[in-house]
PDB file of C-alpha atoms in Angstrom:
ATOM      1  CA  MET A   1       0.000   0.000   0.000  1.00 77.00           C
ATOM      2  CA  ALA A   2       2.838   2.426   0.782  1.00 81.00           C
ATOM      3  CA  ALA A   3       4.948   1.633  -2.282  1.00 85.00           C
ATOM      4  CA  GLY A   4       2.015   1.254  -4.686  1.00 86.00           C
ATOM      5  CA  PRO A   5       1.254   4.955  -5.316  1.00 87.00           C
ATOM      6  CA  VAL A   6       4.955   5.751  -5.783  1.00 86.00           C
ATOM      7  CA  LEU A   7       5.448   2.938  -8.290  1.00 88.00           C
ATOM      8  CA  ALA A   8       2.160   3.691 -10.050  1.00 88.00           C
ATOM      9  CA  VAL A   9       3.093   7.325 -10.689  1.00 87.00           C
ATOM     10  CA  GLY A  10       6.493   6.299 -12.040  1.00 88.00           C
ATOM     11  CA  VAL A  11       4.988   3.665 -14.333  1.00 90.00           C
ATOM     12  CA  CYS A  12       2.301   6.073 -15.582  1.00 90.00           C
ATOM     13  CA  GLU A  13       4.864   8.720 -16.461  1.00 87.00           C
ATOM     14  CA  ALA A  14       7.245   6.283 -18.152  1.00 88.00           C
ATOM     15  CA  LEU A  15       4.963   3.731 -19.821  1.00 90.00           C
ATOM     16  CA  GLY A  16       1.364   4.925 -19.527  1.00 90.00           C
ATOM     17  CA  TRP A  17      -1.387   4.073 -17.063  1.00 88.00           C
ATOM     18  CA  THR A  18      -2.335   0.798 -18.753  1.00 93.00           C
ATOM     19  CA  TRP A  19       1.008  -0.685 -17.741  1.00 92.00           C
ATOM     20  CA  VAL A  20       0.099  -0.278 -14.073  1.00 91.00           C
ATOM     21  CA  TYR A  21      -2.394  -3.095 -14.568  1.00 91.00           C
ATOM     22  CA  GLY A  22      -0.114  -4.930 -16.995  1.00 94.00           C
ATOM     23  CA  ILE A  23       2.736  -5.117 -14.497  1.00 93.00           C
ATOM     24  CA  ALA A  24       0.323  -6.124 -11.728  1.00 91.00           C
ATOM     25  CA  ALA A  25      -0.955  -8.955 -13.942  1.00 94.00           C
ATOM     26  CA  LEU A  26       2.601 -10.130 -14.658  1.00 95.00           C
ATOM     27  CA  VAL A  27       3.437 -10.170 -10.953  1.00 93.00           C
ATOM     28  CA  ALA A  28       0.236 -12.090 -10.169  1.00 93.00           C
ATOM     29  CA  CYS A  29       0.951 -14.674 -12.877  1.00 95.00           C
ATOM     30  CA  SER A  30       4.534 -15.096 -11.672  1.00 94.00           C
ATOM     31  CA  SER A  31       3.315 -15.620  -8.122  1.00 92.00           C
ATOM     32  CA  ALA A  32       0.805 -18.211  -9.316  1.00 92.00           C
ATOM     33  CA  LEU A  33       3.556 -20.113 -11.138  1.00 93.00           C
ATOM     34  CA  LEU A  34       5.715 -20.096  -8.020  1.00 91.00           C
ATOM     35  CA  CYS A  35       2.819 -21.554  -6.037  1.00 89.00           C
ATOM     36  CA  VAL A  36       2.746 -24.548  -8.379  1.00 88.00           C
ATOM     37  CA  ALA A  37       6.161 -25.592  -7.063  1.00 85.00           C
ATOM     38  CA  MET A  38       5.126 -25.365  -3.404  1.00 86.00           C
ATOM     39  CA  GLN A  39       5.233 -28.592  -1.419  1.00 85.00           C
ATOM     40  CA  GLU A  40       2.472 -29.892   0.835  1.00 80.00           C
ATOM     41  CA  SER A  41       2.970 -28.748   4.436  1.00 80.00           C
ATOM     42  CA  ARG A  42      -0.227 -29.725   6.254  1.00 74.00           C
ATOM     43  CA  PRO A  43       0.862 -32.120   9.046  1.00 74.00           C
ATOM     44  CA  SER A  44      -2.167 -34.416   8.845  1.00 72.00           C
ATOM     45  CA  LYS A  45      -1.775 -34.740   5.073  1.00 77.00           C
ATOM     46  CA  LEU A  46       1.948 -35.506   5.347  1.00 82.00           C
ATOM     47  CA  LEU A  47       1.236 -38.107   8.025  1.00 82.00           C
ATOM     48  CA  SER A  48      -1.426 -39.752   5.861  1.00 81.00           C
ATOM     49  CA  GLU A  49       0.966 -39.918   2.912  1.00 82.00           C
ATOM     50  CA  ARG A  50       3.680 -41.438   5.105  1.00 85.00           C
ATOM     51  CA  VAL A  51       1.288 -44.035   6.527  1.00 83.00           C
ATOM     52  CA  GLU A  52       0.087 -44.901   3.023  1.00 82.00           C
ATOM     53  CA  LEU A  53       3.697 -45.411   1.918  1.00 85.00           C
ATOM     54  CA  VAL A  54       4.414 -47.661   4.912  1.00 84.00           C
ATOM     55  CA  ALA A  55       1.236 -49.633   4.191  1.00 81.00           C
ATOM     56  CA  GLN A  56       2.349 -50.223   0.608  1.00 82.00           C
ATOM     57  CA  GLN A  57       5.847 -51.261   1.620  1.00 83.00           C
ATOM     58  CA  SER A  58       4.674 -53.565   4.415  1.00 82.00           C
ATOM     59  CA  GLY A  59       1.760 -55.060   2.529  1.00 79.00           C
ATOM     60  CA  TYR A  60      -0.621 -54.238   5.406  1.00 78.00           C
ATOM     61  CA  LYS A  61      -3.415 -52.391   3.624  1.00 72.00           C
ATOM     62  CA  HIS A  62      -5.505 -51.564   6.714  1.00 73.00           C
ATOM     63  CA  LEU A  63      -2.982 -49.177   8.275  1.00 74.00           C
ATOM     64  CA  THR A  64      -4.626 -45.779   8.920  1.00 72.00           C
ATOM     65  CA  THR A  65      -4.267 -42.708  11.142  1.00 69.00           C
ATOM     66  CA  ASP A  66      -6.589 -41.078  13.651  1.00 63.00           C
ATOM     67  CA  THR A  67      -6.299 -37.804  11.707  1.00 57.00           C
ATOM     68  CA  GLU A  68      -7.194 -39.202   8.311  1.00 54.00           C
ATOM     69  CA  ASP A  69      -7.992 -36.405   5.840  1.00 58.00           C
ATOM     70  CA  SER A  70     -11.218 -36.907   3.943  1.00 61.00           C
ATOM     71  CA  LEU A  71     -13.577 -34.855   1.856  1.00 62.00           C
ATOM     72  CA  PRO A  72     -16.385 -33.465   4.027  1.00 67.00           C
ATOM     73  CA  THR A  73     -19.985 -34.249   3.287  1.00 74.00           C
ATOM     74  CA  LEU A  74     -22.192 -31.435   2.033  1.00 76.00           C
ATOM     75  CA  LYS A  75     -23.740 -31.156   5.501  1.00 76.00           C
ATOM     76  CA  GLU A  76     -20.341 -30.927   7.191  1.00 76.00           C
ATOM     77  CA  PHE A  77     -19.201 -28.355   4.646  1.00 72.00           C
ATOM     78  CA  PHE A  78     -22.156 -26.062   5.319  1.00 75.00           C
ATOM     79  CA  ARG A  79     -21.813 -26.518   9.072  1.00 73.00           C
ATOM     80  CA  LYS A  80     -18.094 -25.755   9.257  1.00 72.00           C
ATOM     81  CA  SER A  81     -17.644 -23.324   6.380  1.00 73.00           C
ATOM     82  CA  LEU A  82     -20.890 -21.338   6.502  1.00 78.00           C
ATOM     83  CA  TRP A  83     -22.937 -21.866   9.643  1.00 81.00           C
ATOM     84  CA  GLN A  84     -20.054 -21.890  12.121  1.00 81.00           C
ATOM     85  CA  PRO A  85     -18.663 -18.455  11.085  1.00 81.00           C
ATOM     86  CA  ILE A  86     -22.203 -17.062  11.268  1.00 85.00           C
ATOM     87  CA  ARG A  87     -22.598 -18.404  14.821  1.00 84.00           C
ATOM     88  CA  LEU A  88     -19.288 -16.866  15.803  1.00 86.00           C
ATOM     89  CA  CYS A  89     -20.513 -13.475  14.575  1.00 88.00           C
ATOM     90  CA  ALA A  90     -22.522 -13.333  17.812  1.00 85.00           C
ATOM     91  CA  GLU A  91     -19.363 -13.581  19.928  1.00 90.00           C
ATOM     92  CA  PRO A  92     -18.718 -10.208  21.651  1.00 92.00           C
ATOM     93  CA  ILE A  93     -14.950 -10.496  21.216  1.00 93.00           C
ATOM     94  CA  ILE A  94     -15.217 -11.261  17.510  1.00 94.00           C
ATOM     95  CA  VAL A  95     -17.726  -8.465  16.889  1.00 94.00           C
ATOM     96  CA  VAL A  96     -15.604  -5.826  18.611  1.00 96.00           C
ATOM     97  CA  VAL A  97     -12.272  -7.010  17.211  1.00 96.00           C
ATOM     98  CA  SER A  98     -13.680  -7.288  13.679  1.00 95.00           C
ATOM     99  CA  ILE A  99     -15.119  -3.769  13.729  1.00 96.00           C
ATOM    100  CA  MET A 100     -11.898  -2.254  15.067  1.00 97.00           C
ATOM    101  CA  ALA A 101      -9.495  -4.128  12.792  1.00 95.00           C
ATOM    102  CA  ALA A 102     -11.630  -3.630   9.677  1.00 95.00           C
ATOM    103  CA  THR A 103     -12.107   0.091  10.315  1.00 96.00           C
ATOM    104  CA  VAL A 104      -8.411   0.688  10.915  1.00 96.00           C
ATOM    105  CA  VAL A 105      -7.279  -1.179   7.790  1.00 95.00           C
ATOM    106  CA  ALA A 106      -9.952   0.575   5.704  1.00 96.00           C
ATOM    107  CA  VAL A 107      -8.450   3.930   6.733  1.00 95.00           C
ATOM    108  CA  VAL A 108      -5.359   3.146   4.646  1.00 93.00           C
ATOM    109  CA  TYR A 109      -7.522   2.460   1.593  1.00 94.00           C
ATOM    110  CA  LEU A 110      -9.442   5.639   2.330  1.00 96.00           C
ATOM    111  CA  PHE A 111      -6.168   7.557   2.376  1.00 95.00           C
ATOM    112  CA  SER A 112      -5.390   6.328  -1.142  1.00 91.00           C
ATOM    113  CA  GLU A 113      -8.267   8.552  -2.272  1.00 91.00           C
ATOM    114  CA  VAL A 114      -8.278  11.469   0.148  1.00 94.00           C
ATOM    115  CA  LEU A 115      -4.593  12.243   0.601  1.00 94.00           C
ATOM    116  CA  GLY A 116      -4.685  13.758  -2.871  1.00 91.00           C
ATOM    117  CA  GLU A 117      -7.269  16.236  -1.590  1.00 91.00           C
ATOM    118  CA  VAL A 118      -4.974  17.068   1.325  1.00 94.00           C
ATOM    119  CA  TYR A 119      -1.629  17.352  -0.444  1.00 95.00           C
ATOM    120  CA  ILE A 120      -2.447  18.248  -4.056  1.00 93.00           C
ATOM    121  CA  THR A 121      -5.340  20.619  -3.371  1.00 92.00           C
ATOM    122  CA  GLY A 122      -4.254  21.776   0.081  1.00 93.00           C
ATOM    123  CA  PHE A 123      -0.464  21.941  -0.135  1.00 94.00           C
ATOM    124  CA  GLY A 124      -0.144  22.279  -3.924  1.00 94.00           C
ATOM    125  CA  PHE A 125       1.925  19.112  -4.395  1.00 94.00           C
ATOM    126  CA  SER A 126       2.479  17.583  -7.820  1.00 92.00           C
ATOM    127  CA  GLU A 127       1.293  14.032  -8.466  1.00 88.00           C
ATOM    128  CA  ARG A 128       4.830  12.693  -8.008  1.00 89.00           C
ATOM    129  CA  ASP A 129       5.450  14.601  -4.774  1.00 92.00           C
ATOM    130  CA  TYR A 130       2.064  13.587  -3.417  1.00 91.00           C
ATOM    131  CA  SER A 131       2.765   9.901  -4.014  1.00 92.00           C
ATOM    132  CA  LEU A 132       5.919  10.113  -1.895  1.00 93.00           C
ATOM    133  CA  VAL A 133       3.983  10.842   1.311  1.00 95.00           C
ATOM    134  CA  PHE A 134       2.826   7.207   1.326  1.00 94.00           C
ATOM    135  CA  ILE A 135       6.416   6.228   2.066  1.00 95.00           C
ATOM    136  CA  ALA A 136       5.926   7.709   5.541  1.00 95.00           C
ATOM    137  CA  ILE A 137       3.132   5.199   6.174  1.00 95.00           C
ATOM    138  CA  GLY A 138       5.424   2.371   5.074  1.00 94.00           C
ATOM    139  CA  LEU A 139       8.272   3.571   7.283  1.00 96.00           C
ATOM    140  CA  GLY A 140       5.912   3.751  10.241  1.00 95.00           C
ATOM    141  CA  ALA A 141       4.872   0.156   9.617  1.00 94.00           C
ATOM    142  CA  ILE A 142       8.489  -0.971  10.095  1.00 94.00           C
ATOM    143  CA  PHE A 143       8.326   0.083  13.740  1.00 94.00           C
ATOM    144  CA  SER A 144       5.757  -2.654  14.332  1.00 93.00           C
ATOM    145  CA  LEU A 145       8.777  -4.971  14.616  1.00 93.00           C
ATOM    146  CA  LEU A 146       9.727  -3.413  17.964  1.00 93.00           C
ATOM    147  CA  PRO A 147       6.854  -4.849  20.067  1.00 93.00           C
ATOM    148  CA  ARG A 148       7.865  -8.312  18.879  1.00 91.00           C
ATOM    149  CA  PHE A 149      10.932  -8.102  21.133  1.00 93.00           C
ATOM    150  CA  TYR A 150       8.619  -7.644  24.105  1.00 93.00           C
ATOM    151  CA  ASP A 151       6.472 -10.532  22.876  1.00 91.00           C
ATOM    152  CA  VAL A 152       9.537 -12.787  22.836  1.00 92.00           C
ATOM    153  CA  HIS A 153      10.469 -11.579  26.319  1.00 93.00           C
ATOM    154  CA  VAL A 154       7.002 -12.483  27.630  1.00 91.00           C
ATOM    155  CA  ALA A 155       7.133 -15.902  25.959  1.00 89.00           C
ATOM    156  CA  LYS A 156      10.525 -16.707  27.486  1.00 92.00           C
ATOM    157  CA  LYS A 157       9.406 -15.475  30.896  1.00 91.00           C
ATOM    158  CA  ARG A 158       6.326 -17.700  30.771  1.00 89.00           C
ATOM    159  CA  GLU A 159       8.502 -20.627  29.756  1.00 88.00           C
ATOM    160  CA  ARG A 160      10.961 -20.068  32.612  1.00 92.00           C
ATOM    161  CA  ASN A 161       8.099 -19.928  35.099  1.00 90.00           C
ATOM    162  CA  ASN A 162       6.398 -22.953  33.510  1.00 89.00           C
ATOM    163  CA  GLU A 163       3.302 -20.863  32.799  1.00 87.00           C
ATOM    164  CA  ILE A 164       0.786 -20.924  29.979  1.00 86.00           C
ATOM    165  CA  LEU A 165       1.047 -18.226  27.340  1.00 87.00           C
ATOM    166  CA  GLU A 166      -2.435 -16.675  27.398  1.00 90.00           C
ATOM    167  CA  PRO A 167      -4.115 -15.201  24.283  1.00 91.00           C
ATOM    168  CA  GLU A 168      -4.201 -11.833  26.072  1.00 92.00           C
ATOM    169  CA  ASP A 169      -0.396 -11.797  25.980  1.00 91.00           C
ATOM    170  CA  LYS A 170      -0.775 -11.101  22.259  1.00 89.00           C
ATOM    171  CA  LEU A 171      -2.580  -7.820  22.972  1.00 95.00           C
ATOM    172  CA  PHE A 172       0.449  -5.787  24.065  1.00 95.00           C
ATOM    173  CA  GLY A 173       0.812  -4.443  20.517  1.00 95.00           C
ATOM    174  CA  PHE A 174      -2.854  -3.449  20.518  1.00 96.00           C
ATOM    175  CA  TYR A 175      -2.420  -1.566  23.793  1.00 97.00           C
ATOM    176  CA  LEU A 176       0.376   0.420  22.141  1.00 96.00           C
ATOM    177  CA  ALA A 177      -1.189   0.843  18.709  1.00 97.00           C
ATOM    178  CA  ALA A 178      -4.540   2.227  19.902  1.00 97.00           C
ATOM    179  CA  PRO A 179      -3.180   5.430  21.516  1.00 98.00           C
ATOM    180  CA  VAL A 180      -0.466   5.829  18.863  1.00 98.00           C
ATOM    181  CA  LEU A 181      -3.053   5.665  16.069  1.00 98.00           C
ATOM    182  CA  ALA A 182      -5.364   8.091  17.876  1.00 98.00           C
ATOM    183  CA  CYS A 183      -2.513  10.556  18.448  1.00 98.00           C
ATOM    184  CA  GLY A 184      -1.392  10.198  14.831  1.00 98.00           C
ATOM    185  CA  LEU A 185      -4.856  10.923  13.444  1.00 98.00           C
ATOM    186  CA  TRP A 186      -5.453  13.911  15.739  1.00 98.00           C
ATOM    187  CA  TRP A 187      -1.996  15.239  14.853  1.00 98.00           C
ATOM    188  CA  PHE A 188      -2.655  14.764  11.144  1.00 98.00           C
ATOM    189  CA  ALA A 189      -6.130  16.305  11.383  1.00 97.00           C
ATOM    190  CA  TRP A 190      -4.806  19.591  12.724  1.00 97.00           C
ATOM    191  CA  THR A 191      -1.623  20.006  10.710  1.00 97.00           C
ATOM    192  CA  VAL A 192      -3.231  20.145   7.238  1.00 96.00           C
ATOM    193  CA  PRO A 193      -5.154  22.804   5.257  1.00 94.00           C
ATOM    194  CA  PRO A 194      -7.548  24.484   5.040  1.00 93.00           C
ATOM    195  CA  LEU A 195      -7.786  25.448   8.723  1.00 94.00           C
ATOM    196  CA  VAL A 196      -4.071  25.026   9.485  1.00 93.00           C
ATOM    197  CA  ASN A 197      -1.212  26.220   7.301  1.00 90.00           C
ATOM    198  CA  ILE A 198       2.157  25.302   8.799  1.00 92.00           C
ATOM    199  CA  GLY A 199       3.881  23.426   5.986  1.00 90.00           C
ATOM    200  CA  SER A 200       3.675  19.782   5.015  1.00 94.00           C
ATOM    201  CA  TRP A 201       6.361  18.147   7.185  1.00 95.00           C
ATOM    202  CA  PRO A 202       4.392  18.023  10.464  1.00 96.00           C
ATOM    203  CA  SER A 203       1.576  16.136   8.739  1.00 96.00           C
ATOM    204  CA  VAL A 204       4.036  13.740   7.074  1.00 96.00           C
ATOM    205  CA  LEU A 205       5.477  12.897  10.494  1.00 97.00           C
ATOM    206  CA  ALA A 206       1.959  12.114  11.692  1.00 97.00           C
ATOM    207  CA  LEU A 207       1.679   9.550   8.892  1.00 97.00           C
ATOM    208  CA  LEU A 208       4.559   7.650  10.520  1.00 97.00           C
ATOM    209  CA  LEU A 209       2.427   7.141  13.617  1.00 97.00           C
ATOM    210  CA  ILE A 210      -0.593   6.202  11.531  1.00 97.00           C
ATOM    211  CA  GLY A 211       1.417   3.641   9.552  1.00 96.00           C
ATOM    212  CA  TYR A 212       2.679   2.007  12.721  1.00 97.00           C
ATOM    213  CA  GLY A 213      -0.741   2.076  14.366  1.00 96.00           C
ATOM    214  CA  VAL A 214      -2.565   0.472  11.436  1.00 96.00           C
ATOM    215  CA  VAL A 215      -0.127  -2.421  10.971  1.00 95.00           C
ATOM    216  CA  GLU A 216       0.314  -3.139  14.680  1.00 96.00           C
ATOM    217  CA  PHE A 217      -3.430  -2.858  15.291  1.00 93.00           C
ATOM    218  CA  ASP A 218      -4.264  -5.424  12.639  1.00 92.00           C
ATOM    219  CA  SER A 219      -1.463  -7.903  13.370  1.00 93.00           C
ATOM    220  CA  ALA A 220      -2.017  -7.874  17.143  1.00 95.00           C
ATOM    221  CA  LEU A 221      -5.772  -8.390  16.913  1.00 95.00           C
ATOM    222  CA  SER A 222      -5.441 -11.090  14.244  1.00 93.00           C
ATOM    223  CA  GLY A 223      -2.965 -12.981  16.412  1.00 92.00           C
ATOM    224  CA  TYR A 224      -5.238 -12.610  19.416  1.00 94.00           C
ATOM    225  CA  LEU A 225      -8.239 -14.107  17.615  1.00 93.00           C
ATOM    226  CA  THR A 226      -6.123 -17.005  16.361  1.00 90.00           C
ATOM    227  CA  ASP A 227      -4.886 -17.871  19.846  1.00 90.00           C
ATOM    228  CA  ALA A 228      -8.186 -17.200  21.610  1.00 92.00           C
ATOM    229  CA  TYR A 229     -10.269 -19.445  19.347  1.00 90.00           C
ATOM    230  CA  ALA A 230      -7.634 -22.111  18.590  1.00 83.00           C
ATOM    231  CA  SER A 231      -9.369 -24.807  16.499  1.00 78.00           C
ATOM    232  CA  TYR A 232     -12.109 -22.307  15.571  1.00 86.00           C
ATOM    233  CA  ALA A 233      -9.547 -19.695  14.454  1.00 86.00           C
ATOM    234  CA  ALA A 234     -10.454 -19.844  10.754  1.00 85.00           C
ATOM    235  CA  SER A 235     -14.163 -19.361  11.488  1.00 87.00           C
ATOM    236  CA  ALA A 236     -13.383 -16.636  14.033  1.00 89.00           C
ATOM    237  CA  SER A 237     -11.274 -14.746  11.496  1.00 91.00           C
ATOM    238  CA  ALA A 238     -13.889 -15.005   8.742  1.00 89.00           C
ATOM    239  CA  PRO A 239     -16.132 -12.152  10.021  1.00 91.00           C
ATOM    240  CA  MET A 240     -13.101  -9.892  10.442  1.00 93.00           C
ATOM    241  CA  SER A 241     -11.799 -10.678   6.951  1.00 92.00           C
ATOM    242  CA  THR A 242     -15.226 -10.153   5.397  1.00 93.00           C
ATOM    243  CA  LEU A 243     -15.825  -6.839   7.143  1.00 95.00           C
ATOM    244  CA  ARG A 244     -12.270  -5.688   6.400  1.00 94.00           C
ATOM    245  CA  ALA A 245     -12.692  -6.377   2.681  1.00 94.00           C
ATOM    246  CA  THR A 246     -16.110  -4.698   2.638  1.00 96.00           C
ATOM    247  CA  LEU A 247     -15.032  -1.502   4.388  1.00 96.00           C
ATOM    248  CA  SER A 248     -11.793  -1.330   2.398  1.00 94.00           C
ATOM    249  CA  GLY A 249     -13.870  -1.323  -0.768  1.00 94.00           C
ATOM    250  CA  VAL A 250     -16.577   1.054   0.474  1.00 95.00           C
ATOM    251  CA  PHE A 251     -14.493   3.744   2.203  1.00 95.00           C
ATOM    252  CA  PRO A 252     -12.704   4.949  -0.967  1.00 93.00           C
ATOM    253  CA  LEU A 253     -16.031   5.268  -2.805  1.00 94.00           C
ATOM    254  CA  PHE A 254     -17.321   8.112  -0.654  1.00 92.00           C
ATOM    255  CA  GLY A 255     -14.072   9.293   0.942  1.00 92.00           C
ATOM    256  CA  ARG A 256     -13.184  12.155  -1.395  1.00 92.00           C
ATOM    257  CA  LYS A 257     -16.736  13.567  -1.449  1.00 93.00           C
ATOM    258  CA  PHE A 258     -16.891  13.304   2.330  1.00 94.00           C
ATOM    259  CA  PHE A 259     -13.635  15.212   2.774  1.00 95.00           C
ATOM    260  CA  VAL A 260     -14.699  17.907   0.307  1.00 93.00           C
ATOM    261  CA  ALA A 261     -18.106  18.335   1.977  1.00 94.00           C
ATOM    262  CA  VAL A 262     -16.927  18.309   5.604  1.00 95.00           C
ATOM    263  CA  GLY A 263     -13.411  19.673   5.184  1.00 95.00           C
ATOM    264  CA  ASN A 264     -10.110  17.893   5.690  1.00 95.00           C
ATOM    265  CA  ASN A 265      -9.704  18.856   9.328  1.00 96.00           C
ATOM    266  CA  TYR A 266     -13.162  17.855  10.499  1.00 97.00           C
ATOM    267  CA  ALA A 267     -13.264  14.668   8.417  1.00 96.00           C
ATOM    268  CA  LEU A 268      -9.945  13.547   9.877  1.00 97.00           C
ATOM    269  CA  SER A 269     -11.151  14.525  13.344  1.00 97.00           C
ATOM    270  CA  ILE A 270     -14.078  12.126  12.944  1.00 97.00           C
ATOM    271  CA  LEU A 271     -11.629   9.318  12.142  1.00 97.00           C
ATOM    272  CA  ALA A 272      -9.507  10.347  15.116  1.00 98.00           C
ATOM    273  CA  SER A 273     -12.584  10.217  17.355  1.00 98.00           C
ATOM    274  CA  PHE A 274     -13.193   6.592  16.390  1.00 97.00           C
ATOM    275  CA  ALA A 275      -9.547   5.806  17.103  1.00 97.00           C
ATOM    276  CA  THR A 276      -9.906   7.468  20.502  1.00 98.00           C
ATOM    277  CA  CYS A 277     -12.886   5.228  21.271  1.00 97.00           C
ATOM    278  CA  PHE A 278     -10.698   2.253  20.415  1.00 97.00           C
ATOM    279  CA  CYS A 279      -8.329   3.389  23.178  1.00 97.00           C
ATOM    280  CA  GLY A 280     -11.177   2.950  25.643  1.00 97.00           C
ATOM    281  CA  ILE A 281     -11.852  -0.518  24.256  1.00 97.00           C
ATOM    282  CA  ALA A 282      -8.167  -1.356  24.738  1.00 96.00           C
ATOM    283  CA  VAL A 283      -8.526  -0.484  28.426  1.00 96.00           C
ATOM    284  CA  LEU A 284     -11.604  -2.715  28.705  1.00 96.00           C
ATOM    285  CA  PHE A 285      -9.751  -5.570  27.031  1.00 95.00           C
ATOM    286  CA  ARG A 286      -6.892  -5.119  29.480  1.00 94.00           C
ATOM    287  CA  MET A 287      -9.257  -5.266  32.451  1.00 94.00           C
ATOM    288  CA  TYR A 288     -11.927  -7.740  31.368  1.00 93.00           C
ATOM    289  CA  GLY A 289     -10.672  -9.456  28.187  1.00 91.00           C
ATOM    290  CA  ARG A 290      -9.744 -12.736  29.800  1.00 91.00           C
ATOM    291  CA  ARG A 291     -12.992 -12.884  31.781  1.00 91.00           C
ATOM    292  CA  ILE A 292     -15.090 -12.333  28.649  1.00 91.00           C
ATOM    293  CA  ARG A 293     -13.093 -14.904  26.693  1.00 91.00           C
ATOM    294  CA  GLU A 294     -13.530 -17.576  29.354  1.00 88.00           C
ATOM    295  CA  LYS A 295     -17.319 -17.210  29.125  1.00 88.00           C
ATOM    296  CA  SER A 296     -17.285 -18.076  25.426  1.00 87.00           C
ATOM    297  CA  PRO A 297     -18.260 -21.645  24.442  1.00 85.00           C
ATOM    298  CA  PHE A 298     -15.848 -21.473  21.502  1.00 86.00           C
ATOM    299  CA  ALA A 299     -12.775 -19.677  22.858  1.00 83.00           C
ATOM    300  CA  ILE A 300     -10.068 -21.253  25.000  1.00 73.00           C
ATOM    301  CA  SER A 301     -11.555 -20.953  28.481  1.00 59.00           C
ATOM    302  CA  ASN A 302      -9.057 -22.412  30.914  1.00 45.00           C
ATOM    303  CA  ARG A 303      -5.470 -23.526  31.330  1.00 45.00           C
ATOM    304  CA  GLU A 304      -6.296 -27.175  30.668  1.00 41.00           C
ATOM    305  CA  SER A 305      -7.624 -26.376  27.186  1.00 43.00           C
ATOM    306  CA  ALA A 306      -4.717 -24.109  26.270  1.00 44.00           C
ATOM    307  CA  LEU A 307      -1.669 -25.470  24.542  1.00 45.00           C
ATOM    308  CA  PRO A 308       1.395 -25.244  26.777  1.00 44.00           C
ATOM    309  CA  MET A 309       3.646 -22.466  25.653  1.00 43.00           C
ATOM    310  CA  ARG A 310       2.027 -21.421  22.385  1.00 43.00           C
ATOM    311  CA  LYS A 311       4.773 -19.497  20.620  1.00 44.00           C
ATOM    312  CA  PHE A 312       4.287 -16.066  19.118  1.00 40.00           C
ATOM    313  CA  THR A 313       4.007 -16.163  15.354  1.00 40.00           C
TER     314      THR A 313
END
């Protein structure tokens, strides 16, 4: 997302706008070809293949595994792939996490439309100069590596003390990202035209905070859902992925008109207000997250059901 506008402007100027899609198609085709050479990595599938090989070599045809892969029946498919994600949509944790993560990610897609209004119309940037401000978002995202050191520290500490690594241990990045994102959006809202005219650099620095906040927000909450719902992780992530894709497609459609009608400063302030509300939710998660999770019939609810020392991924 950060490099895309920069590359797109360069390609448009050098080769024409049609090559933006042409190059994207070439990259997609190359990636698809690379996937053909990928080897199977699913443990249950590898075990089944190994058992089948042993059965052939030994002549004992009835050798099977307890985790035998098989095609699901139509009823099982609908239950696991359709009905189960719908049931999980009623989970308070999944509802709140999905709304927050989807809204935050959609802000980046919104910026792909509205930053032109801010920097081209407001600051008088050229198309090339305007595209460069997205680099600040990308640089901010790099800082999301720093909380991983703390995550590793927590994991090692739990291991030394022979303790279980709880899903809430994954939320440290969220506790950081929520206030950082709110501060970044408020900062950005009141360092851009038309109500504020102080040069472009203060607003570019705010994009660093926004870039970090968006990436850390999404990665921390995704990891939390995966650990909290364990064997139901795919179904738990489905509502978040669906809402994220929906909002990411909808926000850019009305974003520019919204910014023109309301004004850059007030429109960004509305986004910052949502981010500020997410700070309050972070506090609630810190205080009551584990208690709410343990009441869920789907989430990991006690130490016996948790895997010992689940590593951070």
